[in-house]
PDB file of C-alpha atoms in Angstrom:
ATOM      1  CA  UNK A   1      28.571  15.151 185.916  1.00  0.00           C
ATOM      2  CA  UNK A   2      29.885  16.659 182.304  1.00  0.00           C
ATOM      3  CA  UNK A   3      32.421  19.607 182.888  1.00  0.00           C
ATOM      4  CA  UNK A   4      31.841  22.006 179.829  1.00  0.00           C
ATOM      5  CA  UNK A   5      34.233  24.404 178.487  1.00  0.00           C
ATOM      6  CA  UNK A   6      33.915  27.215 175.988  1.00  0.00           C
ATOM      7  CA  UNK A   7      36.601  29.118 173.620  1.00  0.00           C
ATOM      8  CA  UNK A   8      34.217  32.192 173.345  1.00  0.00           C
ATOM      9  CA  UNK A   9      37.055  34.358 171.882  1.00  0.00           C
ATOM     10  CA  UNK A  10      37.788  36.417 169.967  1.00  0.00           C
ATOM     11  CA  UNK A  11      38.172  36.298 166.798  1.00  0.00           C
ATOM     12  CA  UNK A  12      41.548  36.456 164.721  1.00  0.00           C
ATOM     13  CA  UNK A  13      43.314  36.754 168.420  1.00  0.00           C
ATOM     14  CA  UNK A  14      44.980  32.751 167.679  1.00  0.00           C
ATOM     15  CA  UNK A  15      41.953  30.422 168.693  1.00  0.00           C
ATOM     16  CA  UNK A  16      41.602  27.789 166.230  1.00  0.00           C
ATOM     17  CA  UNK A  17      45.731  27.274 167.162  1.00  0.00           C
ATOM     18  CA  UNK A  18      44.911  27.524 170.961  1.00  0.00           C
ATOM     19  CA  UNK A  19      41.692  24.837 170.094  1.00  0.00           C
ATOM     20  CA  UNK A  20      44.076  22.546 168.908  1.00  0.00           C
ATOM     21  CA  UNK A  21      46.438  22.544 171.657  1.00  0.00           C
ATOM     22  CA  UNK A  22      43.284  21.881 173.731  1.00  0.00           C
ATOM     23  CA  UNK A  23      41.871  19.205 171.412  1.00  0.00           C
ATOM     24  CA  UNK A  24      45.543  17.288 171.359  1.00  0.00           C
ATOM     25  CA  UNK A  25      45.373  17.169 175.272  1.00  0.00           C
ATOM     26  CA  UNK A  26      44.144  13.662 176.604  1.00  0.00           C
ATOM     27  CA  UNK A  27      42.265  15.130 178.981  1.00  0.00           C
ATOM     28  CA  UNK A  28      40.055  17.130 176.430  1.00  0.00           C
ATOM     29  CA  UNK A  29      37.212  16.949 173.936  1.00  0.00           C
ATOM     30  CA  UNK A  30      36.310  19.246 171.987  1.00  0.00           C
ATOM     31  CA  UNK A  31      33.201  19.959 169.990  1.00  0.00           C
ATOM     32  CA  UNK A  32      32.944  18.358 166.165  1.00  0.00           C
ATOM     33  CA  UNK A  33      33.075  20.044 163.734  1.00  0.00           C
ATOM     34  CA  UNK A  34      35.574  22.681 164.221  1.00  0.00           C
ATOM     35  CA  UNK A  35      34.409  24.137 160.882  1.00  0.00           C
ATOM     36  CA  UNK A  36      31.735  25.724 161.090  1.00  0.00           C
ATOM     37  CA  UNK A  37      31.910  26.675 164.530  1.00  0.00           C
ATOM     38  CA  UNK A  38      28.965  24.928 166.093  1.00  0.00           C
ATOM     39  CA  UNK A  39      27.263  28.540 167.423  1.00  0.00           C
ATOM     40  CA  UNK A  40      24.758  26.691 169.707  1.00  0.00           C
ATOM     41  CA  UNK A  41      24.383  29.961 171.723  1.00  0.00           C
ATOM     42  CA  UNK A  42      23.087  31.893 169.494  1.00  0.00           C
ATOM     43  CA  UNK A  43      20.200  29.879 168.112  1.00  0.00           C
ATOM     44  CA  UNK A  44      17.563  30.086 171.355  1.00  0.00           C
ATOM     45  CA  UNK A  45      15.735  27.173 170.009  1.00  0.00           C
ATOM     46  CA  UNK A  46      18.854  24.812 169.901  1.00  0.00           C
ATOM     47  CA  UNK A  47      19.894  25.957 173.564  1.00  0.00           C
ATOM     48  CA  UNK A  48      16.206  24.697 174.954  1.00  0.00           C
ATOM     49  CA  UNK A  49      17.182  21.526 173.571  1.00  0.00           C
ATOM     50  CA  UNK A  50      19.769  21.143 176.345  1.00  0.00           C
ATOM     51  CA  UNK A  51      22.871  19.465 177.655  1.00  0.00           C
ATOM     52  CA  UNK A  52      21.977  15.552 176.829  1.00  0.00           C
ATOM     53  CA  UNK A  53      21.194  17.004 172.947  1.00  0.00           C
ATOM     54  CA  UNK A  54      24.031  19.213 172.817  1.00  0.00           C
ATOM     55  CA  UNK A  55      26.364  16.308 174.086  1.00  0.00           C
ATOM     56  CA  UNK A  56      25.263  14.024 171.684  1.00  0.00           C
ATOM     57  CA  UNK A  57      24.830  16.035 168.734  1.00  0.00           C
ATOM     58  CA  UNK A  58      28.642  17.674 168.947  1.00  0.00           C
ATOM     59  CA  UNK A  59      30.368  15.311 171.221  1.00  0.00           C
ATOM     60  CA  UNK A  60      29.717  11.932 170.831  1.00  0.00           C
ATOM     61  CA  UNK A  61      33.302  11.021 170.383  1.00  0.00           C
ATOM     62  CA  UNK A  62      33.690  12.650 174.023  1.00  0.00           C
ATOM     63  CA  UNK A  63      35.316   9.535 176.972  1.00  0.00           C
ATOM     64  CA  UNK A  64      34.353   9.855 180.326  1.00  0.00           C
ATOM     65  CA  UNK A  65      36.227  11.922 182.798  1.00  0.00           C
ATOM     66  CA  UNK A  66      37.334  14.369 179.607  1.00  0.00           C
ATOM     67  CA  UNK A  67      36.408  18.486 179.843  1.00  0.00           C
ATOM     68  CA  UNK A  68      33.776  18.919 177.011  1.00  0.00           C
ATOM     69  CA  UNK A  69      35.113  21.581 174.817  1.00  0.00           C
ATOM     70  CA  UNK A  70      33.800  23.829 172.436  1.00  0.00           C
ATOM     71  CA  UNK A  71      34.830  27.289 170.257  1.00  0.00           C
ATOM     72  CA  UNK A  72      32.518  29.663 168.494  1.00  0.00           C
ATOM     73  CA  UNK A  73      34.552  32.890 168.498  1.00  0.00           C
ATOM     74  CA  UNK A  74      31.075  34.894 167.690  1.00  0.00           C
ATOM     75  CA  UNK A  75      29.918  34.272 171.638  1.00  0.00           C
ATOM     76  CA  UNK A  76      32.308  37.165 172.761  1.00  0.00           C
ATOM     77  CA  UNK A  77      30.720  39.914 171.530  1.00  0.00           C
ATOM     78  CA  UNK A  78      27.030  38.888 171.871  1.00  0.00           C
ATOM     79  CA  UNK A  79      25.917  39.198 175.276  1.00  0.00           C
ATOM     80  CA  UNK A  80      22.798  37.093 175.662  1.00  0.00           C
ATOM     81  CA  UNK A  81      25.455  34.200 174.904  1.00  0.00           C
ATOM     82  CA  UNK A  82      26.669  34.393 178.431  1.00  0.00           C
ATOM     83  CA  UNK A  83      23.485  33.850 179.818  1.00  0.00           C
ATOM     84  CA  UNK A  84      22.743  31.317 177.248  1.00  0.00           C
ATOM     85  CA  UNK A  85      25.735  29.358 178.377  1.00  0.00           C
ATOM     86  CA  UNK A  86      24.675  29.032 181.894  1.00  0.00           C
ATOM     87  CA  UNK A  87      20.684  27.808 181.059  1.00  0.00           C
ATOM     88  CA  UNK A  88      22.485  25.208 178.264  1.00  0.00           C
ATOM     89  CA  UNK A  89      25.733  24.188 180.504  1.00  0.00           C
ATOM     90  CA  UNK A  90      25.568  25.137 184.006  1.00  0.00           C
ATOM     91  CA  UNK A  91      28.620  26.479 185.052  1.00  0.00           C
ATOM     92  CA  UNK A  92      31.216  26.255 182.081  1.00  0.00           C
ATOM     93  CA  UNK A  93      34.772  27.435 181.954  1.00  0.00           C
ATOM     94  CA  UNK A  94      35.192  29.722 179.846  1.00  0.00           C
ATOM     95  CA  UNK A  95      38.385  30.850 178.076  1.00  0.00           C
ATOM     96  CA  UNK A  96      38.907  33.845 176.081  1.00  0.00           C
ATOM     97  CA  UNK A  97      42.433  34.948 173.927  1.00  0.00           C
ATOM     98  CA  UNK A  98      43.107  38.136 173.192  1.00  0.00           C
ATOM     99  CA  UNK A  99      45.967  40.111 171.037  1.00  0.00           C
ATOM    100  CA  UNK A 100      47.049  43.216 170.127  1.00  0.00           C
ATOM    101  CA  UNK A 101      43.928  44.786 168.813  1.00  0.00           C
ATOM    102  CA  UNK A 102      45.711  46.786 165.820  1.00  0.00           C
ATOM    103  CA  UNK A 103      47.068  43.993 164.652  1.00  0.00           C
ATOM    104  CA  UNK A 104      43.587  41.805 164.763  1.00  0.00           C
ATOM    105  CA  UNK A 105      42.196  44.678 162.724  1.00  0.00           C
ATOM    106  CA  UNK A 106      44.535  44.167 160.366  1.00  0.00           C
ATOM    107  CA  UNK A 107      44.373  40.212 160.585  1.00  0.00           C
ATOM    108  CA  UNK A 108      40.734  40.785 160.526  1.00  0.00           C
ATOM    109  CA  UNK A 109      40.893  42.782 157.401  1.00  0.00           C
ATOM    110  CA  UNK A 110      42.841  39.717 155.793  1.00  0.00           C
ATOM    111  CA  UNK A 111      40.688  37.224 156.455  1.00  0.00           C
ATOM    112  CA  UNK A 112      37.605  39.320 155.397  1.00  0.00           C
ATOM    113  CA  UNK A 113      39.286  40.110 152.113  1.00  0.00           C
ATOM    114  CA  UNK A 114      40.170  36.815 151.380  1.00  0.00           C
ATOM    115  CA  UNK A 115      36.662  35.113 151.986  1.00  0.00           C
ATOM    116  CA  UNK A 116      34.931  37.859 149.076  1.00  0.00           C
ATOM    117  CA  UNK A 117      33.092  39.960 152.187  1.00  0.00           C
ATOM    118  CA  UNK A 118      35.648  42.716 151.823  1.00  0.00           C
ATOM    119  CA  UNK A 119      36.759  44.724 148.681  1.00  0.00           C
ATOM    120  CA  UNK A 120      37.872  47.881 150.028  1.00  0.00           C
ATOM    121  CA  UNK A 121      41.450  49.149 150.861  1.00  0.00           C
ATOM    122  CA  UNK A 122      43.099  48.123 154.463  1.00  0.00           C
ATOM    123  CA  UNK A 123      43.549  52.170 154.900  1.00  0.00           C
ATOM    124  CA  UNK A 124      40.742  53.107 153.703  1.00  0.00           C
ATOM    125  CA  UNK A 125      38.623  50.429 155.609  1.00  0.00           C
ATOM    126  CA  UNK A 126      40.425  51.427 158.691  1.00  0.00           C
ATOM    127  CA  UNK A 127      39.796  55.447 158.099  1.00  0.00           C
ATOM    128  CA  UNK A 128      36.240  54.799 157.976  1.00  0.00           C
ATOM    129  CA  UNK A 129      35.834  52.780 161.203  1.00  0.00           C
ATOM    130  CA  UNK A 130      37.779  55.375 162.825  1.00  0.00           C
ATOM    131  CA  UNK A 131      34.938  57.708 161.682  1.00  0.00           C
ATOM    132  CA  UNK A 132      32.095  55.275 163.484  1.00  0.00           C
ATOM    133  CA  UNK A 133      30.750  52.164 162.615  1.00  0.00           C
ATOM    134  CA  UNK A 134      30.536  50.263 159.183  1.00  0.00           C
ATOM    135  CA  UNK A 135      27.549  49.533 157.939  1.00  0.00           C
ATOM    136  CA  UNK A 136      26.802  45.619 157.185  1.00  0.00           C
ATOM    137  CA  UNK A 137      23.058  44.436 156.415  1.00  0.00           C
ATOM    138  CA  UNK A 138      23.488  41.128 159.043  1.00  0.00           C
ATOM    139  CA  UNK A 139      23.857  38.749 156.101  1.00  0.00           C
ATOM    140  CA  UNK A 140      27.192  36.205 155.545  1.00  0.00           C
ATOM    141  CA  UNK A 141      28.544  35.987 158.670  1.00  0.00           C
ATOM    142  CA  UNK A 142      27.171  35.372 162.225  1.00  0.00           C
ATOM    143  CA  UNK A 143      28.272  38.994 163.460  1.00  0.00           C
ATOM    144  CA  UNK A 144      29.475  41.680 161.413  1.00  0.00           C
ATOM    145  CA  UNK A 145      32.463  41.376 159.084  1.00  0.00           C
ATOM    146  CA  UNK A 146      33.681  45.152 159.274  1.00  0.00           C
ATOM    147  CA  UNK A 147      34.092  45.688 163.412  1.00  0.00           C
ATOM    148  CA  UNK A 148      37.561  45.770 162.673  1.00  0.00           C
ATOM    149  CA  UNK A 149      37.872  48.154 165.784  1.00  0.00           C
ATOM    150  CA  UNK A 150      34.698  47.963 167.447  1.00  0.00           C
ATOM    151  CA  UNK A 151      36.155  43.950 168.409  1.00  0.00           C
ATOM    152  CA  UNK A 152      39.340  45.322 169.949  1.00  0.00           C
ATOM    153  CA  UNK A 153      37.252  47.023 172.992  1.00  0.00           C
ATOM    154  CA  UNK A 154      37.701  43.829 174.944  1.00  0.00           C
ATOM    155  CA  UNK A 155      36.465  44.840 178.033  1.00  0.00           C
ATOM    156  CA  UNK A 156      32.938  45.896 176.716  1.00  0.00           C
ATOM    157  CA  UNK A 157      32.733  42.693 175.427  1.00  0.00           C
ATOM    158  CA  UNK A 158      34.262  40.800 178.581  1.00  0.00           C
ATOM    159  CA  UNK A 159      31.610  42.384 180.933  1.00  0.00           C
ATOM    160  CA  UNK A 160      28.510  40.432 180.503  1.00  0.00           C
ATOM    161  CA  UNK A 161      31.149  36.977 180.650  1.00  0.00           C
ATOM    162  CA  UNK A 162      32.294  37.977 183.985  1.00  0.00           C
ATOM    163  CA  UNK A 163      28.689  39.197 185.194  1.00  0.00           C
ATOM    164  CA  UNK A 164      27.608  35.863 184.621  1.00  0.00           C
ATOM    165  CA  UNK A 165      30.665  33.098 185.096  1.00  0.00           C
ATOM    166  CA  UNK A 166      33.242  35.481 187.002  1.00  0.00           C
ATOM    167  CA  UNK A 167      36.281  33.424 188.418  1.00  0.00           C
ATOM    168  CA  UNK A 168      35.027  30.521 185.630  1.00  0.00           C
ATOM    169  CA  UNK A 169      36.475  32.953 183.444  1.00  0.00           C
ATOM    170  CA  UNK A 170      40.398  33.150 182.358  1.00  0.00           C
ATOM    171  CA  UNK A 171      41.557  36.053 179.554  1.00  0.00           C
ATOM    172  CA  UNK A 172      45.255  35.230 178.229  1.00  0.00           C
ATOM    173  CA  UNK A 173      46.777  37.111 174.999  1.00  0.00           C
ATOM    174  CA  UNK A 174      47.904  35.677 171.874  1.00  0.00           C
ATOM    175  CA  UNK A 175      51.246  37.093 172.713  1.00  0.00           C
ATOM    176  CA  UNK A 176      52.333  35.077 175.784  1.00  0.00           C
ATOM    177  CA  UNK A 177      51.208  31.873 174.554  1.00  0.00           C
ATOM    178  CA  UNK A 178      53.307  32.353 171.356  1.00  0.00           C
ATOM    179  CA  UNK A 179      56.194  33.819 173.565  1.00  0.00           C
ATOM    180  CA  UNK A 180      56.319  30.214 176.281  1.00  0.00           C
ATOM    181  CA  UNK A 181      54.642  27.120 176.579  1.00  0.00           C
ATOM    182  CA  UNK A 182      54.693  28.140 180.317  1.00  0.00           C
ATOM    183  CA  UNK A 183      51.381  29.775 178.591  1.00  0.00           C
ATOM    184  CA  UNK A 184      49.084  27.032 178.048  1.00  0.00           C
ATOM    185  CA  UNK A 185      50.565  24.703 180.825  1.00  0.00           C
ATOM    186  CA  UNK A 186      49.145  27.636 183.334  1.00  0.00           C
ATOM    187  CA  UNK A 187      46.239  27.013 180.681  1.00  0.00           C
ATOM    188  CA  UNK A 188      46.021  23.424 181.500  1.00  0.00           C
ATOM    189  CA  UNK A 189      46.519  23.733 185.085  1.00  0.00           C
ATOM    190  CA  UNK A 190      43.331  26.028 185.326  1.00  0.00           C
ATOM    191  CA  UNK A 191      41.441  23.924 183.496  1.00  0.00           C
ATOM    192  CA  UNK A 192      42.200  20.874 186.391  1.00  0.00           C
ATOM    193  CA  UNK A 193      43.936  18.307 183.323  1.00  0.00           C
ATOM    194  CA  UNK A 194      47.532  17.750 183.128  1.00  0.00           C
ATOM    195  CA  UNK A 195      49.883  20.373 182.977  1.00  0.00           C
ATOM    196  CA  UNK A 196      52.803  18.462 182.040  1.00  0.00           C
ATOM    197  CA  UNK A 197      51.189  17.454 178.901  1.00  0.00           C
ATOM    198  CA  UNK A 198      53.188  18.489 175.363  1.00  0.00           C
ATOM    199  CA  UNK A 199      50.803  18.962 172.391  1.00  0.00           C
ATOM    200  CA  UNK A 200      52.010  17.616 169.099  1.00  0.00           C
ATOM    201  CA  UNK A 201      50.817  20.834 167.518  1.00  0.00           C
ATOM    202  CA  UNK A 202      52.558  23.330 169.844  1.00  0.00           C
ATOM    203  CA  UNK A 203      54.325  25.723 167.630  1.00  0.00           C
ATOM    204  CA  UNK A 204      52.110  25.028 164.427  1.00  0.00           C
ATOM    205  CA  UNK A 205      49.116  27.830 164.135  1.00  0.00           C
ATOM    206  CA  UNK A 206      46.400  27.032 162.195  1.00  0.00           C
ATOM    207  CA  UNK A 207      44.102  29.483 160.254  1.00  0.00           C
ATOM    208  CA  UNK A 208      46.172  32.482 160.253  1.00  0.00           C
ATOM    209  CA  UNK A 209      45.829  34.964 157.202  1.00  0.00           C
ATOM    210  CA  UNK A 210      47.825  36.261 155.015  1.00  0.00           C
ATOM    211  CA  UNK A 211      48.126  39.735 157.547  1.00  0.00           C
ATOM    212  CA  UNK A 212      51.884  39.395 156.434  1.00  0.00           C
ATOM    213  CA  UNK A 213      51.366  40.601 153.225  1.00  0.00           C
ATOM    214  CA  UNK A 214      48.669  43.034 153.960  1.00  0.00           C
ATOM    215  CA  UNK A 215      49.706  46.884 153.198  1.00  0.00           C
ATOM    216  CA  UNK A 216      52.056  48.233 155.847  1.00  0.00           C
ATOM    217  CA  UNK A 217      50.133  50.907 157.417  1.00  0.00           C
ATOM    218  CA  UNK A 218      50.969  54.845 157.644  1.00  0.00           C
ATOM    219  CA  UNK A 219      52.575  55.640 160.562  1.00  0.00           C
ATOM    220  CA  UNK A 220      49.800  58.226 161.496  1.00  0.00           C
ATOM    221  CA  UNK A 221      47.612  56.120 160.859  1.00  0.00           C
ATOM    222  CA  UNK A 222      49.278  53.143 162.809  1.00  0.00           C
ATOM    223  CA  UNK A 223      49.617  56.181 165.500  1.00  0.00           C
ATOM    224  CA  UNK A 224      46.014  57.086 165.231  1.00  0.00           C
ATOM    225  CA  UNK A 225      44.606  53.647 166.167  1.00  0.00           C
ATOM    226  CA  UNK A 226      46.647  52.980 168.977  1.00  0.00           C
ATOM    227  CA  UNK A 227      45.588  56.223 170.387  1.00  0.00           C
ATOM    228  CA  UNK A 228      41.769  54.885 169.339  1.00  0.00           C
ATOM    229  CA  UNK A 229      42.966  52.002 171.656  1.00  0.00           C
ATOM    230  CA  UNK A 230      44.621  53.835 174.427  1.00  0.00           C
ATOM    231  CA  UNK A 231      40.975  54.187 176.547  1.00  0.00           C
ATOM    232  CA  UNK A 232      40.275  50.400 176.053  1.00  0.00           C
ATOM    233  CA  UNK A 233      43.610  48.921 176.571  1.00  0.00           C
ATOM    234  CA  UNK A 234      43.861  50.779 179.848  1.00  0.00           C
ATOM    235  CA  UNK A 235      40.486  49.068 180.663  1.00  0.00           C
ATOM    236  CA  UNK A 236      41.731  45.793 179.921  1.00  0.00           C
ATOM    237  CA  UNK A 237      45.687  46.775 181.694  1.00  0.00           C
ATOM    238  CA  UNK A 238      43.179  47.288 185.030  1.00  0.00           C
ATOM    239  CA  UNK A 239      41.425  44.279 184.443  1.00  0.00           C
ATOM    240  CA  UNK A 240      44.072  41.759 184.013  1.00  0.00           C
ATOM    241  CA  UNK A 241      46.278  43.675 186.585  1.00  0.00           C
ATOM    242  CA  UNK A 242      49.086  43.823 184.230  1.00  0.00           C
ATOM    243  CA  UNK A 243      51.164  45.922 181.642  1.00  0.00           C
ATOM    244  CA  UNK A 244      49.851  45.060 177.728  1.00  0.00           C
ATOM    245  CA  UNK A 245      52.514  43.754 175.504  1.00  0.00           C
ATOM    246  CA  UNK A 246      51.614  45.754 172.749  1.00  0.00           C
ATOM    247  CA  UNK A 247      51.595  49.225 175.090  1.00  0.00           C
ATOM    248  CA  UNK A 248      55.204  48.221 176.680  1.00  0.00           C
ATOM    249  CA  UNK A 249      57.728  51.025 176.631  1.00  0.00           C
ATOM    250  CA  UNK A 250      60.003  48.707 175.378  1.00  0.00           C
ATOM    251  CA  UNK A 251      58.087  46.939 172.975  1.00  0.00           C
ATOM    252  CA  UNK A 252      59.586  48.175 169.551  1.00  0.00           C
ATOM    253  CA  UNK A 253      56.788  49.970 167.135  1.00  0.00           C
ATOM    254  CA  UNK A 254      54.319  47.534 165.397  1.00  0.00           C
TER     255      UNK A 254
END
C-alpha cells in the first residue's frame, strides 16, 4: 500500500527549500514537476480520477517502499482540499511550514512584484490590506495574489487540515529549520524514513525573492502589523504549545 504525503503550505514560508530536502532523501519521492505545482486538489474532476492515475501521471519515477510526495502550497488556504485529499489519498501526511507572517507579507509582496501581478508600493500595498481585503478578479494565479495578510492567519487556515487528518498533520516554522538540522531530522523521523540522513541541499534555499531588497518598512507600520498579528499568532502560540520566534521577548525587532 502507497504512503502519500503532502507539502500543503504555505506559501513564501521556505517550501520549495524544505521540498528539496525531502526530494534528496532516499526514502522519498516526490511529485514531477515541481514547477507548476501539480494542484490535483483543486481540480474535482482530476481527484475522481484517483490514486492509480494520480500515481502514474506525477510519480512514475516513484521505487517501492518510498513516501509519495507532493507540494502545491495553494491547498492551505482552500478548505475543500482537505477533504479532497482524503477521497484521492486516504490518509496522507501532511506537512505544513510556517514563518513569521510579516515577513511572508513582505516576501509575498516580492515575489508578486517580480512575476508582473503587482505594481503598487510595499507600503502602500500593505496600508490597504490593513484596511480589508484586496480586490483580485480570480485570474493568474490559483488563489489570490494580494492576501498578503489574510495568509498569515494560520490557524484559520490550519482548521479544516486538522478536522480532517489531525495527528497526520505536523506544522514546523521556517525559522527552526533554518536555525538546526535537528529540524528536519525530527522531520524525517515523523515521516517513518531515516533520520540520520544528510541532504546534499541542506543549507541551499531555493526560490526565495528578492525580500532583501524590498523597502524597509516604517516602524509604525512594521508596529501596526504585528499588532494585526497579535490575535492570530496567539492562536497559533496555543496551538503548537509553544512561544513564536518572531513574538520572543528577546528576539531583536524585525
Amino acid at each position: 500500500m502507497s504512503r502519500h504525503l503532502l507539502v500543503a503550505g504555505a506559501q513564501r514560508c521556505g517550501t520549495t527549500y524544505l521540498r528539496r530536502l525531502l526530494a534528496d532523501h532516499p526514502g522519498v519521492a516526490m511529485a514531477e514537476p515541481a514547477r507548476p505545482e501539480p494542484k490535483v486538489l483543486l481540480d474535482p474532476a482530476q481527484v475522481a480520477r484517483g490514486a492509480e492515475w494520480y500515481r502514474a501521471t506525477y510519480l512514475p519515477h516513484a521505487r517501492d517502499g518510498q513516501l509519495l510526495g507532493e507540494k502545491s502550497t495553494s491547498y492551505l488556504e482552500l478548505p475543500e482540499a482537505a477533504a479532497a485529499a482524503s477521497r484521492l489519498l486516504g490518509e496522507p501526511l501532511v506537512l505544513v511550514q510556517l514563518r513569521d507572517p510579516v515577513r511572508r507579507a513582505v516576501s509575498h509582496w516580492s515575489f508578486s512584484t517580480e512575476q508582473g501581478m503587482e505594481r503598487r508600493p510595499l507600503a502602500e500595498v500593505l496600508e490597504a490590506n490593513l484596511a480589508g481585503p484586496l480586490p483580485w478578479d480570480g485570474s493568474g494565479a490559483s488563489v489570490s495574489p494580494f492576501a498578503y495578510l489574510e495568509r498569515g492567519r494560520y490557524v484559520d487556515h490550519l482548521r479544516p487540515w486538522l478536522a480532517e487528518h489531525g495527528d497526520r498533520v505536523r506544522i514546523q516554522l521556517l525559522e527552526d529549520l533554518v536555525a538546526s538540522p535537528a529540524t528536519m531530522r525530527e522531520t524525517y523521523a515523523w515521516l517513518g524514513i531515516d533520520p540520520d540522513h544528510v541532504p546534499d541541499s541542506w543549507g541551499t534555499p531555493e526560490n526565495a525573492s528578492h525580500g532583501d531588497t524590498a523597502p524597509p518598512l516604517d516602524p509604525d507600520l512594521h508596529q501596526r502589523l504585528r499588532d494585526h498579528f497579535t490575535e492570530a499568532d496567539a492562536e497559533l502560540a496555543d496551538l503548537l504549545g509553544r512561544e513564536l520566534p518572531w513574538r520572543s521577548p528577546t528576539r531583536p525587532p524585525a
